[in-house]
Coordinates of C-alpha atoms and ligand atoms in Angstrom, one line a residue:
X189 CA 84.1 123.3 129.6
X190 CA 85.0 123.1 133.3
X191 CA 82.8 125.2 135.5
X192 CA 85.7 127.0 137.0
X193 CA 87.3 127.7 133.6
X194 CA 86.9 131.5 134.2
X195 CA 89.2 131.6 137.2
X196 CA 92.1 132.7 134.9
X197 CA 90.2 134.8 132.3
X198 CA 93.3 136.7 131.2
X199 CA 95.0 133.6 129.8
X200 CA 92.7 130.7 129.1
X201 CA 93.3 128.5 126.1
X202 CA 92.3 124.9 125.1
X203 CA 91.2 122.4 122.5
X204 CA 87.8 121.1 121.6
X205 CA 86.9 117.8 120.0
X206 CA 84.8 114.7 120.5
X207 CA 86.0 112.3 121.5
X208 CA 89.2 114.2 122.2
X209 CA 91.5 111.3 122.8
X210 CA 95.1 112.1 123.6
X211 CA 96.4 115.4 122.1
X212 CA 99.9 116.8 122.1
X213 CA 98.5 120.3 121.9
X214 CA 98.4 120.9 125.7
X215 CA 102.1 119.9 125.9
X216 CA 103.2 122.3 123.2
X217 CA 101.1 125.3 124.3
X218 CA 101.7 125.0 128.1
X219 CA 105.4 124.7 127.3
X220 CA 105.1 127.9 125.2
X221 CA 103.2 129.8 127.9
X222 CA 105.8 128.9 130.5
X223 CA 108.7 129.8 128.1
X224 CA 107.2 133.2 127.3
X225 CA 106.3 134.0 130.9
X226 CA 102.6 134.4 130.0
X227 CA 99.8 133.7 132.4
X228 CA 97.2 131.0 132.1
X229 CA 96.9 127.5 130.9
X230 CA 95.9 125.4 127.9
X231 CA 93.4 122.6 128.7
X232 CA 91.4 119.9 126.9
X233 CA 87.7 120.6 126.6
X234 CA 85.9 117.4 125.3
X235 CA 82.8 118.9 123.7
X236 CA 79.9 116.9 122.2
X237 CA 78.5 118.1 118.9
X238 CA 75.2 119.1 120.5
X239 CA 77.1 121.3 122.9
X240 CA 79.1 123.2 120.3
X241 CA 76.9 126.3 120.1
X242 CA 76.8 126.7 123.9
X243 CA 80.6 126.2 124.0
X244 CA 81.2 129.1 121.6
X245 CA 78.8 131.3 123.6
X246 CA 81.0 130.5 126.7
X247 CA 84.1 131.4 124.7
X248 CA 82.5 134.8 124.0
X249 CA 81.2 135.3 127.6
X250 CA 84.5 134.4 129.2
X251 CA 86.6 135.9 126.5
X252 CA 88.7 132.7 126.2
X253 CA 91.8 133.8 124.3
X254 CA 92.4 130.9 122.1
X255 CA 90.8 127.6 121.0
X256 CA 92.2 124.7 118.9
X257 CA 89.4 122.9 117.1
X258 CA 89.6 119.3 116.0
X259 CA 87.3 116.5 114.8
X260 CA 84.3 116.7 114.5
X261 CA 83.9 120.5 114.9
X262 CA 86.2 121.9 112.2
X263 CA 83.4 122.7 109.8
X264 CA 80.4 122.8 112.3
X265 CA 81.9 125.7 114.3
X266 CA 82.1 128.1 111.3
X267 CA 78.5 129.4 111.4
X268 CA 79.0 130.5 115.1
X269 CA 82.0 132.8 114.3
X270 CA 82.2 136.5 113.2
X271 CA 84.5 135.8 110.3
X272 CA 87.1 133.6 108.7
X273 CA 90.7 134.1 107.4
X274 CA 91.5 133.5 103.8
X275 CA 93.1 130.2 104.6
X276 CA 90.1 129.0 106.6
X277 CA 87.9 130.0 103.6
X278 CA 90.2 128.2 101.2
X279 CA 90.1 124.9 103.2
X280 CA 86.5 125.2 104.2
X281 CA 87.3 124.3 107.8
X282 CA 88.7 125.9 110.9
X283 CA 91.3 124.6 113.4
X284 CA 91.9 127.8 115.4
X285 CA 89.6 130.4 117.1
X286 CA 91.1 133.8 118.0
X287 CA 90.0 137.4 118.8
X288 CA 90.8 140.5 116.6
X289 CA 89.2 143.9 117.4
X290 CA 86.4 142.3 119.4
X291 CA 85.5 139.7 116.8
X292 CA 85.8 136.0 117.2
X293 CA 87.5 134.6 114.1
X294 CA 88.4 131.3 112.6
X295 CA 91.7 130.4 111.0
X296 CA 93.2 127.2 109.6
X297 CA 96.9 126.8 110.6
X298 CA 97.0 123.2 109.2
X299 CA 97.9 125.0 105.9
X300 CA 100.9 126.7 107.5
X301 CA 101.8 123.3 109.1
X302 CA 102.1 121.9 105.6
X303 CA 103.5 124.9 103.8
X304 CA 106.5 125.5 106.2
X305 CA 108.1 122.0 105.9
X306 CA 107.6 122.0 102.1
X307 CA 109.0 125.5 101.5
X308 CA 112.6 124.2 101.3
X309 CA 111.5 121.8 98.5
X310 CA 109.4 124.3 96.6
X311 CA 111.6 124.4 93.5
X312 CA 111.4 120.6 93.0
X313 CA 107.7 120.3 93.5
X314 CA 106.4 119.8 89.9
X315 CA 103.7 117.4 90.8
X316 CA 102.0 116.2 94.0
X317 CA 99.6 113.4 94.8
X318 CA 97.3 113.7 97.9
X319 CA 96.2 110.3 99.3
X320 CA 92.8 110.6 101.1
X321 CA 89.9 113.1 100.7
X322 CA 89.0 114.1 104.2
X323 CA 89.7 117.4 106.1
X324 CA 93.5 117.0 106.1
X325 CA 93.4 116.4 102.3
X326 CA 91.6 119.7 101.9
X327 CA 94.3 121.5 103.9
X328 CA 96.9 119.7 101.7
X329 CA 95.3 120.9 98.5
X330 CA 95.1 124.5 99.8
X331 CA 98.8 124.3 100.8
X332 CA 100.0 122.8 97.5
X333 CA 98.1 125.6 95.6
X334 CA 99.7 128.2 97.8
X335 CA 103.1 126.6 97.0
X336 CA 102.3 126.9 93.3
X337 CA 102.6 123.2 92.5
X338 CA 101.5 122.9 88.8
X339 CA 100.1 119.4 88.8
X340 CA 98.1 118.5 91.9
X341 CA 96.1 115.2 92.0
X342 CA 94.1 113.4 94.7
X343 CA 93.3 109.7 95.1
X344 CA 90.9 108.2 97.6
X345 CA 89.5 104.8 98.5
X346 CA 85.9 106.1 98.0
X347 CA 85.7 107.6 94.5
X348 CA 82.7 109.8 95.1
X349 CA 84.5 111.8 97.8
X350 CA 87.6 112.5 95.6
X351 CA 85.5 113.9 92.8
X352 CA 84.0 116.6 95.1
X353 CA 87.4 117.4 96.5
X354 CA 89.0 117.7 93.0
X355 CA 86.1 119.9 91.9
X356 CA 86.4 122.2 95.0
X357 CA 90.1 122.8 94.5
X358 CA 90.3 122.5 90.7
X359 CA 92.8 119.6 90.9
X360 CA 92.9 116.2 89.2
X361 CA 91.2 113.1 90.5
X362 CA 93.1 109.8 90.1
X363 CA 91.5 106.4 90.7
X364 CA 92.9 104.8 93.9
X365 CA 94.0 101.7 91.9
X366 CA 96.0 103.9 89.5
X367 CA 97.7 106.1 92.1
X368 CA 101.2 104.6 91.7
X369 CA 103.2 106.7 89.2
X370 CA 105.8 109.5 88.9
X371 CA 105.2 112.2 91.5
X372 CA 107.6 114.8 92.9
X373 CA 105.6 114.5 96.2
X374 CA 103.2 112.0 97.7
X375 CA 101.3 113.1 100.8
X376 CA 99.5 110.6 103.0
X377 CA 96.4 112.1 104.6
X378 CA 94.7 108.8 105.5
X379 CA 95.0 107.3 108.9
X380 CA 97.0 104.3 107.5
X381 CA 100.1 103.9 109.7
X382 CA 98.6 105.4 112.8
X383 CA 99.2 103.8 116.2
X384 CA 96.6 101.1 116.8
X385 CA 94.9 98.8 114.3
X386 CA 96.3 100.7 111.2
X387 CA 99.9 100.8 112.4
X388 CA 101.4 98.2 110.2
X389 CA 99.6 99.5 107.1
X390 CA 100.8 101.9 104.4
X391 CA 98.9 103.7 101.6
X392 CA 101.7 102.9 99.1
X393 CA 103.1 99.6 97.9
X394 CA 106.7 99.2 99.3
X395 CA 108.1 98.3 95.8
X396 CA 106.5 101.3 94.0
X397 CA 108.7 104.3 95.1
X398 CA 110.7 104.3 91.8
X399 CA 108.9 107.5 90.5
X400 CA 108.6 109.3 93.9
X401 CA 111.0 112.0 95.0
X402 CA 109.6 113.1 98.4
X403 CA 106.9 111.8 100.8
X404 CA 105.0 113.6 103.5
X405 CA 103.1 111.5 106.0
X406 CA 100.6 113.5 108.0
X407 CA 100.3 110.8 110.6
X408 CA 102.6 111.7 113.5
X409 CA 102.1 109.0 116.0
X410 CA 104.3 107.1 115.5
X411 CA 106.8 109.6 114.2
X412 CA 108.2 107.0 111.8
X413 CA 105.4 105.3 110.0
X414 CA 105.4 102.2 107.7
X415 CA 105.0 104.5 104.7
X416 CA 108.1 106.5 105.8
X417 CA 110.1 103.4 106.6
X418 CA 109.4 101.9 103.1
X419 CA 110.2 105.3 101.4
X420 CA 113.5 105.6 103.3
X421 CA 114.5 102.0 102.4
X422 CA 113.9 103.0 98.8
X423 CA 116.1 106.1 99.2
X424 CA 113.3 108.6 99.1
X425 CA 113.3 111.7 101.4
X426 CA 110.6 112.0 104.0
X427 CA 108.8 114.7 105.9
X428 CA 107.0 113.7 109.2
X429 CA 103.5 114.6 110.4
X430 CA 105.3 115.8 113.5
X431 CA 106.6 118.8 111.4
X432 CA 103.1 119.6 110.4
X433 CA 101.8 119.3 114.0
X434 CA 104.7 121.5 115.2
X435 CA 104.2 124.3 112.6
X436 CA 100.4 124.4 112.9
X437 CA 100.8 124.7 116.7
X438 CA 103.5 127.4 116.5
X439 CA 101.2 129.4 114.2
X440 CA 98.4 129.1 116.7
X441 CA 100.5 130.2 119.5
X442 CA 101.7 133.3 117.6
X443 CA 98.1 134.2 116.6
X444 CA 97.0 134.1 120.2
X445 CA 100.0 135.7 122.0
X446 CA 102.1 137.5 119.3
X447 CA 105.0 135.3 120.4
X448 CA 106.9 133.2 117.9
X449 CA 108.3 130.2 119.8
X450 CA 111.7 128.7 119.0
X451 CA 111.1 126.0 116.5
X452 CA 114.1 123.8 117.4
X453 CA 113.3 123.8 121.1
X454 CA 109.6 123.2 120.5
X455 CA 110.5 120.2 118.3
X456 CA 112.7 118.8 121.1
X457 CA 109.8 119.1 123.6
X458 CA 107.6 117.1 121.2
X459 CA 110.2 114.5 120.3
X460 CA 111.1 113.9 124.0
X461 CA 107.5 113.3 124.7
X462 CA 107.2 110.9 121.7
X463 CA 110.2 108.9 123.0
X464 CA 108.8 108.8 126.6
X465 CA 105.4 107.7 125.4
X466 CA 106.7 105.2 122.8
X467 CA 105.5 107.2 119.8
Ligands
NAP580 P1 89.1 112.1 107.7 O1 88.4 113.4 107.4 O2 88.4 111.1 108.5 O3 89.6 111.5 106.4 C1 90.3 110.3 106.3 C2 90.6 109.9 104.9 O4 91.4 108.7 104.9 C3 89.3 109.6 104.1 O5 89.5 110.1 102.8 C4 89.3 108.0 104.1 O6 88.8 107.5 102.9 C5 90.7 107.7 104.1 N1 90.9 106.3 104.8 C6 90.5 106.0 106.0 N2 90.8 104.7 106.2 C7 91.4 104.2 105.1 C8 91.9 103.0 104.7 N3 91.9 101.9 105.5 N4 92.4 102.9 103.4 C9 92.4 103.9 102.6 N5 92.0 105.1 102.9 C10 91.4 105.3 104.1 O7 90.4 112.4 108.6 P2 91.4 113.8 108.5 O8 90.9 114.8 109.4 O9 91.5 114.1 107.1 O10 92.8 113.2 109.1 C11 93.5 112.2 108.4 C12 94.8 111.9 109.0 O11 95.6 113.1 109.0 C13 94.8 111.4 110.4 O12 95.7 110.4 110.6 C14 95.2 112.6 111.2 O13 95.9 112.3 112.4 C15 96.2 113.3 110.3 N6 96.4 114.7 110.6 C16 97.6 115.1 111.0 C17 97.8 116.5 111.3 C18 99.1 116.9 111.8 O14 99.3 118.0 112.4 N7 100.2 116.1 111.5 C19 96.7 117.4 111.2 C20 95.5 116.9 110.8 C21 95.3 115.6 110.5 P3 87.2 107.2 102.6 O15 86.7 108.4 102.1 O16 87.2 106.0 101.7 O17 86.6 106.8 104.0

């Protein structure tokens, strides 16, 4: 944390992670603060794992209003908090720190980030396959359970990890090599398709969309991934990771400030940035 971070104690927010890399969260939250006429700012706080405990002590001492939590702190931060929301408990990870009645609590708004875009499709979601078994896959399983999807399955490159995930959530494990099949929804929670060395890759064969009705790619940079492009070419509807990012961020902002930002305008802010930065 910056030594002068307590200069605006009534409105300080930020994100911790290590390495933090480039995050769109400051863009969204600083836009939100300005729109709402609220004081303060949202800043990046690159925080090494060994400094996490001291960071949380500073959050308490300075009464920092809100913190977004990203890799590798989403689970490690939990023992330093006074309590967890039901969603954070369900996922087993935290992406949001906030204050209620003098207690520093942890929530997981990634679940809302997934539930909101899928709500319009709820009636058609008979089955869903989650690709990957990391933190985002756990949020996906929690969201699909909340949505009442009857048949939820997970497939992962490393079989041992998928079995633990399936057991934790009471869902089916499918071998990675046998993932292609008939699914109402396929969610990509692997980094395949992300800007960089994985950009041209997809977790799904381009000629195997015959049994798929909807895809949701959690990767949001680029906005249109190889997986989505292949799905669209096969006539399959797509949801973008940008929708998840938007909704998890809108939920955080509301938890911290009580203000629900305009979804359409917030989406425009993010899309404009993606266009300008080549995402
Ligand atoms: P993570 O915990 O590191 O998990 C990554 C998963 O992807 C693991 O199961 C891993 O499999 C699998 N994987 C990695 N490389 C692969 C490859 N080459 N082929 C097949 N599988 C591979 O990461 P995470 O936190 O879950 O995040 C995953 C993705 O979700 C990231 O792209 C992240 O940006 C995105 N995400 C988006 C949002 C949003 O708001 N849109 C929010 C959270 C996360 P192994 O077990 O075999 O290593």
